[in-house]
Amino acid sequence: MSARPRLLADPGALESLVPAWRDLAAATGVAYFGTPDWVLAWLAAFGDDPQHRGARVAVWDGPDGRLDAVVPLLATRQALHPRLPSGARCLTVLGAGAGAADHCGFAVAPERADDVRAWFGALAQRSTLWLPNLDPETGAAYIPLGARLVERTACPTMPADPEAIGSARFRKDLRYYARRLAAEGIRFRFVPPGAVDEKLFDALLGLHARRQETLGRATTFDAARKPFHLALIGRGAPGRGPCAMVAEGPDGPVGILYGFLWQGTFSYYQTGWDPAFARLSLGTVLVAETVAAVRAEGADVFDFLRGAEEYKYRFGAVDRHDTTWLAGRGLSGLLLGGRVRAKELQTRRAAGLGPVGAVGSVEG
């Protein structure tokens, strides 16, 4: 049993691993963002971009031919400043950037954990590692010694249980607004994995853009992301992949909440709804309807993903945290470290705090 992995880049070779890779991901508790569905959809959508051609998937095989570990990484450049487009060279988690992934992690059998840690340690001796949004158990467990913790991100979660939503008063308000929406002809329907299609996704993009324009906010969830999500949709199947809660009016959808089902967890990814229904709290009711629907689909966790927006806590969510790490030596490590310190300083100045100190590190 070799301690060193095979490095694969050919989509055909990776495709042949999918059944075993998916089983390993499920057995090791990897989030949807570390499954072959996510990684291979990312490669299909973005892999031809010149800056993304450094994709490599490290694969460890067991003595009996089974799949022991899969670690997808990307050699790329991390932006340092909008006026410095070239960026700093680094290795990062494949699918974490343009895919906007949370809970990044790797499918690693327990008996391979030491080999994967040692491999990351060897990488850090010759490359800069930028490892964003790592899951505590399936991602951060493999960071090399000396890595610097640069960010902790709140990712609120709650039980996928309508009875666990917020307070009794909040649930009463939800029922009131649901009745008001029904009186205006709005009906809710859940579209399970395997049934989402391009037409529905286009409707989501349009509603999302309208909502963001009303709020005066920019968004990266636009047509440029469509090929990636269509690839995800194409890989969906009952119980696994993209799904949506649709609020339907007489003339078509007026609200859509979109996310992913995987191994008993629903990950709430994006939403869009007609601002004309703000007075009836359509966005809030969409979340509540989704909680009930995914519970019926077998989910026991409703994951709001990153962001500490106040409304998530009104639903009764509590924080779990992803972490981002910087490791390695050389000029790129120094440049990225400088970017991190500049961001910390800016944040602390805005909060009226004192000088920046180290956030933390992994010590030997």
Coordinates of C-alpha atoms in Angstrom, one line a residue:
M1 CA 0.0 0.0 0.0
S2 CA 1.8 3.1 -1.3
A3 CA 1.9 6.2 0.8
R4 CA 2.1 8.3 -2.3
P5 CA -1.0 9.0 -4.5
R6 CA -1.7 8.8 -8.2
L7 CA -2.3 12.2 -9.7
L8 CA -5.1 12.3 -12.2
A9 CA -6.3 15.1 -14.5
D10 CA -8.1 13.3 -17.3
P11 CA -11.9 13.6 -16.9
G12 CA -12.4 10.1 -18.3
A13 CA -10.1 8.6 -15.6
L14 CA -11.9 10.6 -12.9
E15 CA -15.3 9.6 -14.2
S16 CA -14.4 6.0 -13.8
L17 CA -13.9 6.6 -10.1
V18 CA -17.3 8.2 -9.5
P19 CA -19.2 5.2 -7.9
A20 CA -16.4 4.3 -5.5
W21 CA -15.6 8.0 -4.8
R22 CA -19.2 8.8 -4.0
D23 CA -19.4 5.8 -1.7
L24 CA -16.2 6.9 0.1
A25 CA -17.5 10.4 0.4
A26 CA -20.7 9.2 2.0
A27 CA -18.9 6.8 4.4
T28 CA -16.5 9.5 5.5
G29 CA -19.0 12.3 6.1
V30 CA -17.8 14.6 3.3
A31 CA -20.2 17.5 2.5
Y32 CA -21.8 17.8 -0.9
F33 CA -19.1 20.3 -1.9
G34 CA -16.5 17.5 -1.7
T35 CA -18.4 14.9 -3.7
P36 CA -17.5 13.8 -7.3
D37 CA -20.7 15.5 -8.4
W38 CA -19.4 18.9 -7.3
V39 CA -15.8 18.4 -8.4
L40 CA -16.5 17.0 -11.8
A41 CA -19.2 19.5 -12.5
W42 CA -16.7 22.2 -11.7
L43 CA -14.2 20.7 -14.1
A44 CA -16.8 20.5 -16.8
A45 CA -17.7 24.1 -16.4
F46 CA -14.4 25.8 -15.6
G47 CA -11.7 23.3 -16.5
D48 CA -10.9 24.7 -19.9
D49 CA -10.1 28.2 -18.5
P50 CA -6.3 28.6 -18.8
Q51 CA -6.1 29.7 -15.2
H52 CA -7.8 26.4 -14.1
R53 CA -5.7 23.9 -16.1
G54 CA -3.7 23.1 -13.0
A55 CA -6.4 20.7 -11.7
R56 CA -5.1 17.5 -10.2
V57 CA -6.9 14.9 -8.2
A58 CA -4.7 12.9 -5.8
V59 CA -5.9 9.3 -5.4
W60 CA -4.8 6.6 -3.0
D61 CA -5.6 3.0 -3.7
G62 CA -5.9 0.2 -1.2
P63 CA -4.2 -3.1 -1.4
D64 CA -7.4 -4.8 -2.5
G65 CA -8.1 -2.2 -5.3
R66 CA -10.6 -0.2 -3.2
L67 CA -10.4 3.6 -3.2
D68 CA -8.8 4.9 0.0
A69 CA -8.7 8.6 -0.4
V70 CA -9.4 11.4 -3.0
V71 CA -8.0 14.9 -2.6
P72 CA -8.8 17.4 -5.5
L73 CA -6.5 20.4 -5.7
L74 CA -6.0 23.2 -8.2
A75 CA -2.8 25.0 -9.0
T76 CA -3.9 28.6 -9.6
R77 CA -3.3 32.2 -8.6
Q78 CA -5.0 34.0 -5.7
A79 CA -5.8 37.6 -6.3
L80 CA -3.9 40.0 -4.0
H81 CA -5.6 43.3 -5.0
P82 CA -8.0 44.3 -7.8
R83 CA -5.2 46.4 -9.3
L84 CA -2.9 43.3 -9.3
P85 CA -4.6 40.8 -11.5
S86 CA -1.8 38.3 -11.8
G87 CA -2.1 37.2 -8.2
A88 CA 0.1 34.8 -6.1
R89 CA 0.7 31.2 -7.2
C90 CA -0.7 28.6 -4.8
L91 CA -2.5 25.3 -4.5
T92 CA -6.1 25.4 -3.4
V93 CA -9.1 23.2 -3.0
L94 CA -10.6 22.3 -6.4
G95 CA -14.1 23.7 -6.7
A96 CA -13.8 26.1 -3.7
G97 CA -13.4 29.3 -5.8
A98 CA -15.7 29.9 -8.7
G99 CA -18.0 27.2 -7.2
A100 CA -18.3 29.1 -3.9
A101 CA -18.1 26.0 -1.8
D102 CA -18.4 25.6 1.9
H103 CA -17.4 22.8 4.2
C104 CA -14.6 21.8 1.9
G105 CA -13.2 18.4 2.7
F106 CA -11.7 15.3 1.3
A107 CA -12.9 11.7 1.2
V108 CA -10.2 9.9 3.2
A109 CA -10.6 6.5 4.8
P110 CA -9.3 6.5 8.5
E111 CA -6.4 4.2 7.6
R112 CA -5.1 6.7 5.1
A113 CA -5.4 9.8 7.3
D114 CA -1.6 9.9 8.2
D115 CA -0.6 9.5 4.6
V116 CA -2.8 12.4 3.5
R117 CA -1.4 14.6 6.3
A118 CA 2.2 13.7 5.4
W119 CA 1.5 14.5 1.7
F120 CA 0.0 17.9 2.5
G121 CA 3.1 18.5 4.7
A122 CA 5.4 17.7 1.7
L123 CA 3.4 20.0 -0.5
A124 CA 3.8 22.8 1.9
Q125 CA 7.6 22.4 1.7
R126 CA 7.6 23.4 -1.9
S127 CA 4.3 25.2 -2.6
T128 CA 2.0 27.7 -1.0
L129 CA -1.3 26.2 0.1
W130 CA -4.4 28.4 0.3
L131 CA -7.1 26.1 1.8
P132 CA -10.4 27.9 2.2
N133 CA -13.6 27.1 4.0
L134 CA -12.4 23.8 5.4
D135 CA -14.8 21.5 7.2
P136 CA -13.5 20.8 10.7
E137 CA -13.4 17.0 10.4
T138 CA -12.9 16.2 6.7
G139 CA -10.8 19.2 5.7
A140 CA -9.0 21.0 8.6
A141 CA -7.9 17.6 10.0
Y142 CA -5.3 17.3 7.2
I143 CA -3.6 20.8 7.2
P144 CA 0.2 20.7 7.6
L145 CA 2.1 21.7 10.7
G146 CA 2.9 25.4 10.7
A147 CA -0.2 26.4 8.7
R148 CA -1.7 29.7 9.8
L149 CA -5.4 30.0 10.6
V150 CA -6.6 33.2 8.7
E151 CA -10.3 33.1 9.0
R152 CA -13.2 31.4 10.8
T153 CA -16.5 31.5 9.0
A154 CA -19.9 31.1 10.7
C155 CA -22.2 28.6 8.9
P156 CA -25.4 28.4 10.9
T157 CA -27.4 25.1 10.9
M158 CA -30.6 23.9 12.4
P159 CA -32.7 20.7 12.5
A160 CA -34.7 20.1 9.4
D161 CA -37.9 20.1 11.5
P162 CA -40.8 22.6 11.2
E163 CA -41.4 22.2 15.0
A164 CA -37.8 23.3 15.7
I165 CA -38.2 26.6 13.9
G166 CA -37.6 29.7 16.1
S167 CA -40.0 30.7 18.8
A168 CA -43.7 29.9 19.0
R169 CA -44.5 33.5 18.1
F170 CA -42.2 33.3 15.0
R171 CA -44.0 30.1 13.9
K172 CA -47.4 31.8 14.4
D173 CA -46.2 34.7 12.2
L174 CA -45.1 32.2 9.5
R175 CA -48.5 30.6 9.5
Y176 CA -50.1 34.0 9.2
Y177 CA -48.0 35.0 6.2
A178 CA -48.5 31.6 4.5
R179 CA -52.3 32.1 4.7
R180 CA -51.9 35.6 3.2
L181 CA -49.8 34.3 0.4
A182 CA -52.3 31.5 -0.3
A183 CA -55.1 34.1 -0.4
E184 CA -53.2 35.8 -3.2
G185 CA -52.9 32.6 -5.2
I186 CA -49.4 31.6 -4.3
R187 CA -48.8 27.9 -4.0
F188 CA -45.6 26.1 -3.0
R189 CA -44.1 23.0 -4.6
F190 CA -40.9 21.1 -4.0
V191 CA -38.8 20.0 -7.0
P192 CA -36.6 17.1 -5.8
P193 CA -33.1 16.2 -7.0
G194 CA -33.3 14.8 -10.5
A195 CA -36.3 17.0 -11.5
V196 CA -34.7 20.4 -11.5
D197 CA -34.3 21.6 -15.1
E198 CA -32.8 24.5 -17.1
K199 CA -36.1 26.4 -17.3
L200 CA -36.4 26.4 -13.5
F201 CA -32.8 27.5 -13.1
D202 CA -33.3 30.4 -15.5
A203 CA -36.3 31.5 -13.5
L204 CA -34.1 31.4 -10.4
L205 CA -31.5 33.6 -12.0
G206 CA -34.1 36.1 -13.1
L207 CA -35.8 36.3 -9.7
H208 CA -32.4 36.5 -7.9
A209 CA -31.2 39.4 -10.2
R210 CA -34.5 41.3 -9.6
R211 CA -34.2 40.9 -5.8
Q212 CA -30.6 42.0 -5.7
E213 CA -31.3 45.0 -8.0
T214 CA -34.0 46.1 -5.6
L215 CA -31.6 45.9 -2.7
G216 CA -28.9 47.7 -4.7
R217 CA -26.4 44.8 -4.4
A218 CA -24.1 43.2 -6.9
T219 CA -24.1 39.4 -7.3
T220 CA -21.8 36.8 -8.8
F221 CA -24.7 34.3 -9.0
D222 CA -25.5 35.1 -12.7
A223 CA -25.4 33.5 -16.1
A224 CA -21.7 32.9 -15.9
R225 CA -22.4 30.3 -13.2
K226 CA -25.1 28.6 -15.3
P227 CA -22.9 25.9 -17.0
F228 CA -21.6 24.8 -13.6
H229 CA -25.1 24.4 -12.1
L230 CA -26.5 22.7 -15.2
A231 CA -23.6 20.2 -14.9
L232 CA -24.7 19.7 -11.2
I233 CA -28.3 19.3 -12.2
G234 CA -27.2 16.7 -14.8
R235 CA -25.6 14.7 -12.1
G236 CA -28.6 14.9 -9.7
A237 CA -30.6 11.8 -8.8
P238 CA -33.2 11.0 -6.2
G239 CA -31.9 12.0 -2.8
R240 CA -28.8 13.6 -4.2
G241 CA -28.1 17.0 -5.8
P242 CA -29.8 20.2 -6.7
C243 CA -33.4 20.7 -5.6
A244 CA -35.7 23.7 -5.2
M245 CA -38.7 25.1 -3.4
V246 CA -40.9 27.0 -5.9
A247 CA -43.5 29.6 -4.9
E248 CA -45.9 29.6 -7.9
G249 CA -48.2 32.4 -8.8
P250 CA -50.9 32.5 -11.5
D251 CA -48.3 33.6 -14.1
G252 CA -45.4 31.4 -13.0
P253 CA -42.7 31.4 -10.3
V254 CA -42.6 34.4 -7.9
G255 CA -40.0 32.8 -5.6
I256 CA -37.4 30.0 -5.7
L257 CA -35.1 28.7 -3.0
Y258 CA -32.3 26.5 -4.4
G259 CA -30.0 24.1 -2.7
F260 CA -28.5 20.6 -2.5
L261 CA -29.5 17.4 -0.8
W262 CA -26.8 15.0 0.3
Q263 CA -26.6 12.4 3.1
G264 CA -29.4 13.8 5.3
T265 CA -28.4 17.4 4.9
F266 CA -30.0 20.2 2.8
S267 CA -27.6 23.0 2.0
Y268 CA -29.4 26.3 1.3
Y269 CA -27.4 27.8 -1.6
Q270 CA -29.3 30.6 -3.2
T271 CA -32.7 32.3 -3.6
G272 CA -34.6 34.8 -5.6
W273 CA -38.1 36.2 -5.2
D274 CA -40.3 39.0 -6.5
P275 CA -39.9 42.1 -4.3
A276 CA -43.6 42.8 -4.7
F277 CA -44.2 40.1 -2.1
A278 CA -41.8 41.5 0.5
R279 CA -44.8 42.8 2.5
L280 CA -45.9 39.1 2.9
S281 CA -42.5 37.9 3.9
L282 CA -42.2 35.6 0.9
G283 CA -38.5 35.0 1.5
T284 CA -39.1 33.9 5.1
V285 CA -42.0 31.6 4.2
L286 CA -39.9 30.0 1.4
V287 CA -37.3 28.9 4.0
A288 CA -40.0 27.5 6.3
E289 CA -41.7 25.6 3.4
T290 CA -38.3 24.2 2.4
V291 CA -37.6 23.0 5.9
A292 CA -40.8 20.9 5.9
A293 CA -40.2 19.6 2.4
V294 CA -36.6 18.4 2.9
R295 CA -37.6 16.7 6.1
A296 CA -40.1 14.7 4.1
E297 CA -37.2 13.9 1.7
G298 CA -35.3 12.4 4.6
A299 CA -33.1 15.3 5.6
D300 CA -32.4 15.9 9.3
V301 CA -30.1 19.0 9.0
F302 CA -30.9 22.3 7.3
D303 CA -27.6 24.1 6.6
F304 CA -27.8 27.8 5.9
L305 CA -24.1 27.7 4.8
R306 CA -21.8 30.7 5.3
G307 CA -22.9 34.1 6.6
A308 CA -24.2 35.3 10.0
E309 CA -27.3 37.0 8.7
E310 CA -29.8 37.7 11.5
Y311 CA -32.7 35.9 9.9
K312 CA -30.9 32.6 10.2
Y313 CA -30.9 32.8 13.9
R314 CA -34.6 33.8 14.1
F315 CA -35.2 30.3 12.6
G316 CA -33.2 28.8 15.5
A317 CA -29.9 28.1 13.7
V318 CA -26.7 27.8 15.7
D319 CA -23.2 28.4 14.4
R320 CA -20.7 25.8 13.2
H321 CA -17.5 27.1 11.7
D322 CA -15.4 26.5 8.6
T323 CA -11.8 27.7 8.7
T324 CA -9.4 29.0 6.0
W325 CA -5.6 28.2 6.3
L326 CA -2.4 29.5 4.7
A327 CA 0.7 27.3 4.6
G328 CA 4.0 27.0 2.7
R329 CA 7.0 29.1 2.0
G330 CA 8.3 31.4 -0.7
L331 CA 7.2 34.6 -2.2
S332 CA 3.6 33.6 -2.7
G333 CA 3.3 32.7 0.9
L334 CA 4.6 36.1 1.9
L335 CA 2.3 37.9 -0.5
L336 CA -0.8 36.1 0.6
G337 CA 0.2 36.5 4.2
G338 CA 0.5 40.3 3.6
R339 CA -3.0 40.3 2.1
V340 CA -4.3 38.5 5.1
R341 CA -2.7 41.0 7.5
A342 CA -4.0 43.9 5.5
K343 CA -7.5 42.6 5.6
E344 CA -7.2 42.0 9.4
L345 CA -5.9 45.5 9.9
Q346 CA -8.7 47.0 7.9
T347 CA -11.3 45.0 9.8
R348 CA -9.9 45.9 13.2
R349 CA -9.6 49.6 12.3
A350 CA -13.3 49.6 11.2
A351 CA -14.2 48.0 14.6
G352 CA -12.0 50.5 16.5
L353 CA -9.6 47.8 17.8
G354 CA -5.9 47.7 18.2
P355 CA -3.0 46.2 16.2
V356 CA -3.3 42.9 14.5
G357 CA -2.0 39.7 16.1
A358 CA -1.7 36.2 14.7
V359 CA -5.0 34.5 14.5
G360 CA -3.5 31.1 15.1
S361 CA -1.4 28.3 13.7
V362 CA -0.9 24.6 13.8
E363 CA 2.2 23.8 15.9
G364 CA 4.5 20.8 15.9

